[in-house]
């Protein structure tokens, strides 16, 4: 096996650093810099962190006589006769290559520029696949010419990196750029893990790991490099979380126990709290009263009654003369919360405001004016709440509903409006343990593990197209009994180039209108303006509309207790957790409820996945399954995975490494909560700016 030698490190101007724009690298002009930006590569550091997605094993040079068809081969030989031909539109270059054992033809299609490289008599390495046309030949091989003494082979010999690409930049260019950046900047790559930890875990230093992950000498070196980088990624997550927890411990609001309003709420609610709700309220009150900043993840399956718990907490903030804010992911949901809260606090002399994009400007202006006065009030809204024109200076409590629909940064932005406010994030999407360890480890989970009495589980059935008729019959019966139904259409589908969502809705609306001529049907989707959406939803809530043909905009939160049937068209287009959420729109009252999943075009695998929903109503199981099948990125969606900039580490596959990193970081931050010891100094470079900022 040939061992490539490395180029010596070159001198370079001192002013450039890893943070410099990538255009400061050798060989990168404005055009390449622009193309690289499409790969999210902007700085030199980004380029060095653009890790290969796979590798080609081109270590094994074989004698030409033993080259076999349909294999990948690496050969070294002398270039013989070279010919350039044209056949129809093809540029073809052919040459013979021989070594002591024999000769073989090499062929390239449409790479005319190679011609000047192929000098008769020069020695070259060729790597490519071997095909057969009359005789065996090596086709479109990568080629590098051997010149003089030692040379480094980027493309043909060794373990060769294969990078994620974008149009306009090829593998060879990227390999060259990464290599030259490594040559110039390797020594600048800072260590981020304490020396002692590296030794303890037998991990290579960071710069070695960077070199090896791009250009490994062997599998073992590559494995160690990947382990090191994954470990560091996990450690970075943990350091940030733990650091924040330590900060929270020393700053927080101590609310007093003075049940002025919270004491009255009980008589206002149309139901009595479940034991789980009462317990959650109790726990949250105790944490609000402590001087620690509260970070609670209120987790309860769809319909478990999280809103009531949230309202208790908000009133507690208000009776302590503070402001409380509740942020919901959709305008529909925000409006729903607003109406409910307004009704509940009527006569309490507590102003309630709704802030969302669709509200009239004047109303918003008045709300903002009141809010900036700092007087106690309840503010409910969408992400409009985190806009800079909304001053929530006296925010004592921030609540994020359906928090999985928000990005981590949005959650932080809301809390940042106040000075260390207490924070509750609520979700019905159960968080698999792996993710809980990373995304939510600064949160204490409070579980609503009970749904209000009298509810039975939603019967779920996978319906094949030929069973549509009986299903419609069944729906007819439900409608006759006075119930209502949702029909949900996917926003992706077979049609392309047109507005698929609109097309799907239109199709379904026609279909169901034909089947139910005696009932009122209406469409509801995100493209309608808010007023219209609210009007339709109100009519649905009050029973004037019986069938709502809609999209996933009703996925979260919408609460129409009289609806007992949900039909999900194209169910295979949705993730399991999403289906579970959608299913949660029914089964919110005493009425027995049904969920029909229509997935005619589904593959066998998709069917299996859907069958799982028939048998399981356990949100945890469903989420775990979803995570396994779709991976964390898909599972979380882009909003959530922002924090998980994991390039190498994998939350499911590398679970053990994640645990190890977590344990190590916990030990370090327990002994040194703010990383003040010299040996832990390096870890500080992993803190994101948000963690570094110590609130007053
Ligand atoms: P989620 O946890 O999904 O946000 P909601 O807070 O929207 O659930 O509550 C679901 C439904 O259950 C609502 O109609 C709500 O009024 C009702 N509800 C909440 N708590 C109770 C309870 N303790 N008893 C009966 N109904 C309740
Ligand atoms: Mg809810």
XYZ file of C-alpha atoms and ligand atoms in Angstrom:
724
model
C 0.000 0.000 0.000
C 1.309 3.389 -0.903
C 1.354 5.906 1.870
C 0.760 9.421 0.587
C 3.157 11.929 1.974
C 1.856 15.239 3.267
C 2.880 18.602 1.992
C 4.826 20.806 4.334
C 2.867 23.564 5.988
C 3.206 26.811 4.144
C 3.736 30.237 5.546
C 0.820 32.547 5.170
C 0.009 36.127 6.132
C -0.720 36.351 9.831
C -3.916 38.332 9.489
C -5.990 35.455 8.193
C -7.723 33.250 10.686
C -10.277 30.482 10.674
C -13.006 33.070 10.898
C -11.824 34.848 7.746
C -14.001 34.559 4.674
C -13.289 31.523 2.595
C -12.205 33.757 -0.275
C -9.005 34.343 1.657
C -7.979 30.788 0.905
C -5.631 30.018 -1.922
C -7.461 29.286 -5.143
C -10.827 30.699 -4.098
C -12.097 33.632 -6.123
C -15.487 35.297 -5.976
C -17.188 32.707 -8.181
C -16.074 29.731 -6.117
C -16.806 31.628 -2.913
C -20.326 32.189 -4.146
C -20.789 28.527 -5.026
C -19.426 27.491 -1.647
C -21.921 29.726 0.099
C -24.624 27.472 -1.279
C -23.091 24.729 0.805
C -23.206 27.030 3.839
C -19.465 27.442 3.575
C -18.601 31.056 4.290
C -15.550 31.059 6.522
C -12.391 29.040 6.367
C -13.632 27.201 9.412
C -16.811 26.271 7.523
C -14.699 24.827 4.757
C -12.690 22.753 7.199
C -15.931 21.611 8.811
C -17.410 20.499 5.514
C -16.893 16.836 6.239
C -17.031 14.052 3.660
C -20.277 12.204 3.338
C -18.467 9.014 2.340
C -15.124 7.728 1.124
C -13.703 5.738 -1.753
C -11.229 3.073 -0.845
C -8.487 3.453 -3.419
C -5.640 2.029 -1.446
C -5.132 -1.196 -3.247
C -2.990 -0.802 -6.362
C -3.207 -3.906 -8.514
C -1.151 -5.164 -11.458
C -2.884 -4.465 -14.740
C -3.000 -8.154 -15.580
C -5.288 -8.848 -12.650
C -7.826 -6.104 -13.407
C -11.292 -7.638 -13.618
C -14.492 -6.463 -15.219
C -17.126 -4.735 -13.110
C -14.779 -3.994 -10.289
C -13.202 -0.783 -9.103
C -9.491 -0.729 -9.784
C -6.470 1.366 -8.942
C -3.567 0.891 -11.326
C -0.209 2.535 -11.866
C 1.218 2.451 -15.335
C 2.833 4.227 -18.231
C 0.735 6.074 -20.730
C 0.995 4.753 -24.254
C -0.845 5.779 -27.398
C -3.453 8.495 -26.924
C -6.362 9.064 -29.332
C -9.142 11.621 -29.367
C -12.292 10.693 -31.293
C -15.748 12.050 -31.827
C -18.759 9.845 -32.056
C -21.977 11.723 -32.619
C -21.950 14.256 -29.820
C -19.428 12.482 -27.673
C -15.856 13.519 -27.172
C -13.949 10.353 -26.556
C -10.374 10.052 -25.386
C -8.700 6.696 -25.360
C -5.247 5.695 -24.283
C -3.388 2.586 -23.404
C -1.725 2.154 -20.057
C 0.768 -0.573 -19.340
C 2.839 -1.892 -16.506
C 5.170 -4.902 -16.254
C 2.267 -7.302 -16.241
C 0.184 -6.100 -19.168
C -1.787 -3.274 -20.667
C -5.340 -1.957 -20.604
C -7.343 0.650 -22.433
C -8.568 3.721 -20.555
C -11.532 5.653 -21.941
C -12.974 9.047 -21.060
C -16.182 10.546 -22.341
C -16.631 14.275 -22.677
C -13.518 15.304 -20.796
C -11.555 16.881 -23.662
C -9.389 18.890 -21.271
C -7.675 15.660 -20.232
C -5.913 15.476 -23.533
C -3.116 17.786 -22.538
C -2.516 15.848 -19.365
C -2.024 12.533 -21.132
C 1.565 12.652 -22.278
C 2.896 9.529 -23.817
C 5.531 7.963 -21.608
C 4.488 9.632 -18.378
C 3.520 7.568 -15.400
C 0.060 7.865 -13.910
C -2.281 6.490 -11.331
C -5.753 5.653 -12.549
C -8.744 4.832 -10.369
C -12.074 3.899 -11.795
C -14.478 1.159 -12.648
C -13.732 -1.482 -15.163
C -16.155 -2.201 -17.962
C -16.058 -4.334 -21.023
C -16.550 -3.435 -24.641
C -14.998 -6.171 -26.777
C -12.083 -5.985 -24.418
C -11.962 -4.842 -20.840
C -11.300 -1.179 -20.307
C -11.175 1.247 -17.421
C -13.870 3.884 -17.847
C -13.788 7.537 -16.869
C -11.091 6.906 -14.288
C -9.730 9.654 -12.110
C -6.158 10.167 -13.132
C -3.143 11.772 -11.527
C 0.262 11.986 -13.109
C 3.266 10.805 -11.128
C 5.965 13.386 -11.280
C 9.418 13.210 -9.853
C 9.547 12.349 -6.195
C 6.879 12.275 -3.542
C 3.459 13.517 -4.518
C 0.242 13.581 -2.771
C -2.632 11.919 -4.491
C -5.865 13.594 -3.759
C -8.109 11.640 -6.037
C -6.621 8.356 -7.045
C -4.664 6.750 -4.263
C -5.600 6.214 -0.641
C -8.892 6.681 1.178
C -10.534 9.406 -0.878
C -13.152 11.757 0.593
C -16.476 12.218 -1.163
C -18.102 15.533 -0.254
C -21.640 16.835 -0.377
C -21.658 18.982 -3.504
C -23.622 21.721 -5.116
C -24.019 22.499 -8.777
C -20.890 24.041 -10.230
C -18.433 22.527 -7.791
C -17.075 19.049 -8.323
C -15.440 16.534 -6.002
C -12.000 17.309 -7.302
C -12.306 21.019 -6.673
C -13.590 20.485 -3.166
C -10.864 18.009 -2.342
C -8.287 20.475 -3.546
C -9.759 23.363 -1.606
C -10.109 21.419 1.614
C -6.608 20.087 1.284
C -5.095 23.473 0.751
C -7.083 24.958 3.638
C -5.835 22.122 5.825
C -2.268 22.747 4.718
C -2.513 26.418 5.524
C -4.670 26.476 8.609
C -4.278 23.168 10.391
C -2.237 24.705 13.153
C -4.942 27.307 13.794
C -7.615 24.766 14.632
C -8.119 25.284 18.349
C -8.597 22.538 20.869
C -12.005 22.618 22.535
C -11.794 19.730 24.973
C -9.634 19.716 28.090
C -6.419 17.760 27.728
C -7.238 15.461 30.603
C -10.524 14.494 29.028
C -8.894 13.659 25.711
C -6.476 11.359 27.447
C -9.154 9.783 29.542
C -11.317 9.078 26.509
C -8.322 8.302 24.267
C -9.504 10.833 21.728
C -7.174 12.462 19.215
C -6.518 16.224 19.406
C -8.918 18.313 17.402
C -6.622 19.273 14.605
C -5.536 15.701 14.033
C -9.182 14.696 13.933
C -9.917 17.339 11.319
C -7.085 16.199 9.136
C -8.007 12.549 9.504
C -11.677 12.948 8.835
C -10.868 14.515 5.475
C -7.874 12.440 4.503
C -7.613 9.368 6.704
C -4.718 6.949 6.329
C -6.747 3.993 7.469
C -10.106 2.979 8.899
C -8.970 3.141 12.451
C -7.753 6.700 12.149
C -11.040 7.648 10.533
C -13.042 5.976 13.250
C -11.135 7.800 15.958
C -11.532 11.117 14.154
C -15.280 10.671 13.809
C -15.579 9.656 17.419
C -13.657 12.687 18.535
C -15.777 15.085 16.498
C -19.059 13.468 17.496
C -18.003 13.568 21.127
C -17.200 17.226 20.818
C -20.569 17.960 19.226
C -22.401 16.221 22.024
C -20.198 17.867 24.623
C -20.964 21.286 23.124
C -24.684 20.681 23.449
C -24.300 19.610 27.029
C -21.940 22.389 28.048
C -24.409 24.961 26.808
C -27.340 23.368 28.553
C -25.570 22.828 31.835
C -24.040 26.272 31.861
C -27.459 27.753 31.425
C -28.856 25.664 34.234
C -26.116 26.934 36.484
C -26.966 30.470 35.540
C -30.642 29.909 36.132
C -29.901 28.606 39.586
C -28.646 31.975 40.642
C -31.165 34.244 38.955
C -34.896 33.998 39.057
C -38.086 35.577 40.245
C -39.582 34.473 43.549
C -43.301 34.771 43.119
C -45.293 34.947 46.334
C -48.021 32.569 47.305
C -51.044 34.839 47.372
C -53.945 33.114 45.704
C -55.973 36.184 44.790
C -56.947 35.184 41.284
C -55.736 31.630 41.110
C -58.017 30.875 44.038
C -61.001 32.147 42.090
C -60.208 30.334 38.873
C -61.463 27.007 40.129
C -65.043 28.227 40.146
C -64.716 29.684 36.702
C -63.549 26.547 34.928
C -66.375 24.457 33.487
C -64.740 21.321 34.860
C -62.709 20.298 37.824
C -59.035 19.634 37.276
C -57.838 16.096 36.840
C -55.475 14.880 39.531
C -52.617 15.220 37.049
C -53.545 18.816 36.273
C -53.874 19.721 39.949
C -50.531 18.153 40.623
C -48.894 20.004 37.736
C -50.337 23.339 38.913
C -49.037 22.627 42.363
C -45.542 21.786 41.162
C -45.399 24.797 38.885
C -46.509 27.109 41.707
C -43.784 25.798 43.953
C -41.184 26.362 41.282
C -42.473 29.849 40.590
C -42.161 30.619 44.264
C -38.549 29.485 44.439
C -35.750 31.897 43.623
C -34.458 29.637 40.863
C -35.492 30.453 37.376
C -38.138 27.930 36.386
C -37.649 25.850 33.252
C -40.514 23.435 32.919
C -41.452 21.184 30.051
C -45.142 20.470 30.503
C -45.753 17.364 28.556
C -49.145 15.780 28.127
C -50.724 13.909 25.319
C -53.202 15.716 23.102
C -56.339 16.548 25.039
C -54.794 16.160 28.473
C -55.687 19.757 29.330
C -52.415 21.662 29.287
C -54.104 24.979 28.603
C -55.861 25.048 31.963
C -52.532 24.504 33.722
C -51.019 27.325 31.688
C -53.808 29.681 32.660
C -53.247 28.980 36.345
C -49.574 29.826 35.983
C -50.315 33.011 34.065
C -52.734 34.220 36.690
C -50.165 33.579 39.350
C -47.740 35.873 37.554
C -50.436 38.514 37.252
C -51.491 38.370 40.877
C -47.843 39.047 41.597
C -48.151 42.190 39.487
C -46.128 40.790 36.622
C -46.875 40.231 32.969
C -47.367 36.787 31.487
C -47.123 35.813 27.825
C -48.374 32.764 25.994
C -47.040 32.074 22.517
C -48.784 29.654 20.150
C -47.618 28.474 16.735
C -50.703 29.355 14.706
C -53.058 32.301 14.644
C -56.013 29.988 14.984
C -54.641 28.555 18.161
C -53.645 31.933 19.574
C -57.130 33.228 18.921
C -58.637 30.162 20.559
C -56.535 30.629 23.672
C -57.337 34.304 23.733
C -61.089 33.731 23.635
C -60.888 31.120 26.343
C -58.689 33.171 28.642
C -60.784 36.257 28.143
C -63.879 34.359 29.169
C -62.223 32.875 32.217
C -60.852 36.108 33.625
C -63.892 38.221 32.953
C -64.454 40.562 35.892
C -60.967 39.963 37.313
C -59.781 43.333 36.051
C -56.915 41.704 34.195
C -56.291 43.051 30.709
C -55.813 40.358 28.069
C -54.229 41.144 24.699
C -53.952 39.233 21.488
C -50.982 39.915 19.242
C -50.763 38.188 15.918
C -49.997 39.266 12.383
C -53.628 39.227 11.334
C -54.972 41.628 13.990
C -55.934 45.189 13.089
C -53.042 47.626 13.387
C -54.827 49.953 15.787
C -55.650 47.159 18.182
C -52.022 46.059 18.141
C -50.841 49.583 18.760
C -53.051 49.942 21.796
C -51.928 46.592 23.120
C -48.267 47.481 22.694
C -48.806 50.825 24.423
C -50.340 49.125 27.437
C -47.748 46.390 27.551
C -44.871 48.829 27.506
C -46.330 50.577 30.539
C -45.205 47.481 32.448
C -48.578 47.045 34.120
C -49.644 43.479 34.805
C -51.505 41.829 31.959
C -51.836 38.665 29.940
C -50.472 38.677 26.418
C -51.358 35.929 24.005
C -50.035 35.686 20.497
C -48.105 34.005 17.775
C -44.417 34.517 17.081
C -45.465 38.145 16.567
C -44.796 38.329 20.313
C -41.076 38.128 19.769
C -40.996 41.001 17.287
C -38.855 43.877 18.535
C -41.774 46.249 18.672
C -43.321 44.234 21.492
C -41.707 45.286 24.754
C -42.416 42.832 27.526
C -40.166 44.459 30.024
C -41.985 43.195 33.042
C -42.405 39.667 31.810
C -42.534 37.332 34.766
C -43.636 34.202 32.998
C -43.288 33.050 29.412
C -45.210 30.068 28.097
C -44.642 28.447 24.736
C -47.481 26.233 23.578
C -46.855 23.405 21.124
C -43.263 24.217 21.616
C -42.003 21.629 19.132
C -43.340 23.887 16.417
C -40.950 26.641 17.365
C -37.253 26.922 16.914
C -35.093 26.964 19.969
C -34.115 30.518 19.185
C -37.708 31.677 19.188
C -38.232 30.192 22.593
C -35.125 31.942 23.831
C -36.184 35.196 22.180
C -39.454 35.183 24.083
C -37.813 34.529 27.425
C -35.199 37.162 26.635
C -37.882 39.826 26.548
C -37.921 39.862 30.293
C -35.234 39.564 32.889
C -34.912 35.880 33.753
C -38.621 35.135 33.578
C -39.892 31.719 34.515
C -40.515 29.560 31.506
C -42.963 26.799 30.674
C -42.847 25.037 27.356
C -45.730 22.758 26.527
C -45.896 19.947 24.065
C -48.031 17.011 23.179
C -45.311 15.549 21.033
C -43.583 13.235 23.406
C -39.899 13.682 23.334
C -37.944 10.486 22.944
C -35.351 10.030 25.613
C -32.430 10.545 23.301
C -33.657 13.953 22.366
C -34.691 14.834 25.869
C -31.063 14.376 26.892
C -29.916 16.904 24.363
C -32.627 19.338 23.480
C -34.438 19.537 26.750
C -31.997 18.633 29.419
C -32.201 22.060 31.038
C -35.896 21.467 31.511
C -37.624 19.670 34.255
C -40.408 17.592 32.806
C -43.834 17.731 34.403
C -46.106 15.115 33.002
C -49.867 15.199 32.523
C -50.279 11.475 32.350
C -54.039 11.432 32.516
C -56.796 12.645 30.231
C -60.054 13.998 31.645
C -62.465 11.286 32.690
C -64.983 9.908 30.257
C -62.779 9.994 27.203
C -62.158 6.789 25.372
C -59.322 6.268 22.946
C -59.802 7.246 19.338
C -60.450 4.198 17.217
C -58.038 4.304 14.305
C -58.500 2.427 11.050
C -56.383 2.237 7.936
C -58.804 2.432 5.024
C -58.098 1.058 1.575
C -59.654 2.829 -1.385
C -62.209 0.047 -1.888
C -63.444 0.633 1.649
C -64.100 4.289 1.170
C -67.803 3.664 0.642
C -68.427 1.913 3.973
C -66.370 4.609 5.672
C -68.534 7.333 4.157
C -71.600 5.443 5.290
C -70.232 5.371 8.773
C -69.556 9.087 8.632
C -73.136 9.636 7.520
C -74.340 7.930 10.681
C -72.116 10.085 12.844
C -73.382 13.234 11.177
C -76.952 12.101 11.687
C -76.199 11.757 15.368
C -75.139 15.378 15.373
C -71.381 14.920 15.302
C -68.928 16.774 13.070
C -65.885 15.787 11.061
C -62.504 16.966 9.821
C -61.122 15.896 6.481
C -57.399 16.599 6.294
C -55.534 16.845 2.988
C -51.782 16.662 2.606
C -49.977 19.622 1.109
C -47.825 17.404 -0.969
C -49.006 14.968 -3.575
C -48.811 13.670 -7.079
C -49.492 16.947 -8.848
C -46.442 19.120 -9.246
C -45.972 22.655 -10.455
C -49.420 23.676 -9.309
C -50.582 24.649 -5.868
C -50.872 21.125 -4.571
C -52.527 22.087 -1.321
C -55.278 23.987 -3.098
C -55.704 21.175 -5.620
C -55.975 18.572 -2.870
C -58.502 20.603 -0.934
C -60.561 21.292 -3.998
C -60.592 17.616 -4.940
C -61.579 16.471 -1.464
C -64.214 19.171 -1.126
C -65.852 18.057 -4.365
C -65.722 14.425 -3.341
C -67.252 14.940 0.077
C -69.821 17.468 -1.086
C -71.060 14.897 -3.542
C -71.250 12.252 -0.829
C -72.995 14.526 1.677
C -75.334 16.833 -0.227
C -77.458 17.461 2.855
C -74.701 18.851 5.034
C -72.674 22.024 5.087
C -69.017 21.654 4.136
C -66.339 24.307 4.084
C -62.655 24.521 3.236
C -60.119 25.905 5.676
C -56.492 26.471 4.768
C -53.508 28.668 5.402
C -53.906 30.831 2.315
C -57.187 32.324 3.532
C -56.903 35.483 5.497
C -57.251 35.293 9.224
C -60.706 36.861 9.407
C -62.088 34.291 7.064
C -60.385 31.419 8.824
C -61.763 32.586 12.152
C -65.222 32.941 10.713
C -65.198 29.431 9.325
C -63.800 27.986 12.494
C -66.445 29.787 14.552
C -69.155 28.419 12.328
C -67.681 24.960 12.697
C -67.466 25.366 16.452
C -71.075 26.475 16.659
C -72.221 23.571 14.512
C -73.257 25.468 11.389
C -70.653 23.611 9.390
C -70.529 19.847 9.718
C -67.504 18.878 7.674
C -64.340 20.928 7.595
C -62.038 20.115 4.686
C -58.683 21.379 5.775
C -54.919 21.055 5.960
C -52.474 20.567 8.771
C -53.216 24.075 9.996
C -55.574 22.376 12.426
C -52.826 19.994 13.497
C -52.169 21.595 16.810
C -54.403 22.822 19.537
C -57.718 23.262 17.750
C -60.383 22.224 20.167
C -63.833 21.320 18.845
C -65.219 18.806 21.323
C -68.221 17.885 19.191
C -66.088 16.629 16.310
C -65.855 12.864 16.470
C -64.412 11.849 13.105
C -61.187 12.794 11.417
C -60.400 11.460 7.975
C -56.817 11.880 6.858
C -56.308 11.689 3.120
C -52.879 10.683 1.873
C -51.963 9.606 5.386
C -48.683 8.133 4.177
C -47.484 11.658 3.483
C -47.434 12.487 7.196
C -45.090 11.488 9.981
C -46.467 9.317 12.751
C -46.229 11.987 15.395
C -48.024 14.391 13.147
C -50.792 11.862 12.561
C -51.050 11.328 16.280
C -51.442 15.079 16.751
C -54.055 15.282 14.019
C -55.899 12.391 15.578
C -55.924 14.391 18.791
C -58.384 16.831 17.203
C -61.089 14.299 17.993
C -61.799 12.373 21.157
C -62.019 15.596 23.147
C -65.352 14.902 24.761
C -67.567 12.035 25.836
C -68.327 11.140 22.219
C -66.655 8.024 20.943
C -64.291 9.158 18.195
C -62.734 7.752 15.039
C -59.710 8.402 12.895
C -59.590 7.051 9.349
C -56.263 6.926 7.582
C -56.525 6.763 3.836
C -53.316 5.759 2.178
C -53.998 4.114 -1.057
C -50.758 4.765 -2.813
C -48.703 3.779 0.199
C -45.811 1.383 -0.064
C -45.822 -1.712 2.071
C -43.402 -0.053 4.467
C -45.622 2.995 4.791
C -48.586 0.759 5.510
C -46.701 -0.973 8.275
C -45.903 2.381 9.748
C -49.558 3.403 9.641
C -50.743 0.112 11.090
C -48.693 1.018 14.112
C -51.116 3.847 14.798
C -54.055 1.481 14.763
C -52.610 -0.423 17.655
C -50.920 2.336 19.631
C -52.344 5.392 21.263
C -49.271 5.882 23.341
C -47.638 9.075 22.168
C -44.261 8.014 23.546
C -44.138 4.783 21.630
C -45.239 6.575 18.516
C -42.569 9.210 18.819
C -39.822 6.661 19.462
C -40.922 4.751 16.414
C -41.085 7.896 14.344
C -37.618 8.899 15.431
C -36.222 5.495 14.538
C -37.850 5.455 11.155
C -37.230 8.998 10.066
C -34.158 10.114 11.969
C -33.869 13.182 14.183
C -33.726 15.821 11.454
C -37.020 14.816 9.914
C -38.565 14.067 13.239
C -37.823 17.464 14.632
C -38.277 19.491 11.507
C -35.923 22.266 10.636
C -37.161 24.631 13.309
C -36.018 22.343 16.059
C -32.946 20.810 14.610
C -31.303 24.233 14.449
C -29.691 23.622 17.772
C -28.552 20.220 16.730
C -25.899 21.210 14.263
C -24.596 17.716 14.359
C -22.374 16.975 11.418
C -20.930 13.731 12.595
C -22.694 12.656 15.766
C -25.974 10.830 15.350
C -28.557 10.945 18.104
C -29.755 7.425 17.647
C -26.663 5.587 16.491
C -24.243 7.274 18.872
C -26.413 7.091 21.957
C -23.615 5.671 24.104
C -21.190 8.364 23.117
C -23.835 10.977 23.858
C -24.314 9.546 27.336
C -20.598 9.520 27.919
C -20.221 13.134 26.780
C -23.095 14.143 28.985
C -21.622 12.443 32.015
C -18.243 13.997 31.489
C -19.652 17.471 31.056
C -21.863 17.087 34.095
C -18.853 16.155 36.175
C -16.877 19.130 34.908
C -19.647 21.668 35.341
C -20.565 20.384 38.734
C -17.079 21.043 39.990
C -16.669 24.263 38.020
C -20.145 25.711 37.299
C -18.938 28.678 35.246
C -15.824 27.137 33.686
C -13.429 29.312 35.606
C -10.641 26.819 36.175
C -7.741 27.135 33.742
C -7.993 23.548 32.557
C -11.615 24.110 31.568
C -10.946 27.338 29.749
C -11.030 25.613 26.358
C -14.613 24.497 26.905
C -15.716 28.100 26.941
C -15.173 28.300 23.219
C -18.109 25.960 22.850
C -20.545 28.289 24.548
C -22.912 30.020 22.220
C -23.185 33.740 22.797
C -26.544 33.348 24.483
C -25.087 31.165 27.186
C -22.233 33.521 27.781
C -24.499 36.432 28.431
C -25.221 36.455 32.115
C -28.614 37.997 32.790
C -28.654 40.748 35.384
P -54.146 20.016 25.271
O -53.394 19.397 26.390
O -54.167 19.148 24.073
O -53.686 21.414 24.971
P -56.568 21.348 26.003
O -56.004 22.171 27.067
O -56.873 21.982 24.714
O -55.638 20.081 25.748
O -57.847 20.595 26.560
C -58.575 19.690 25.770
C -60.057 19.765 26.072
O -60.301 19.222 27.328
C -60.601 21.184 26.107
O -61.889 21.173 25.537
C -60.652 21.503 27.584
O -61.644 22.450 27.872
C -60.990 20.154 28.160
N -60.522 19.935 29.521
C -59.347 20.346 30.038
N -59.233 19.918 31.319
C -60.356 19.234 31.601
C -60.834 18.543 32.764
N -60.116 18.488 33.885
N -62.052 17.943 32.687
C -62.758 17.983 31.544
N -62.384 18.620 30.425
C -61.189 19.231 30.447
Mg -53.002 22.559 23.556
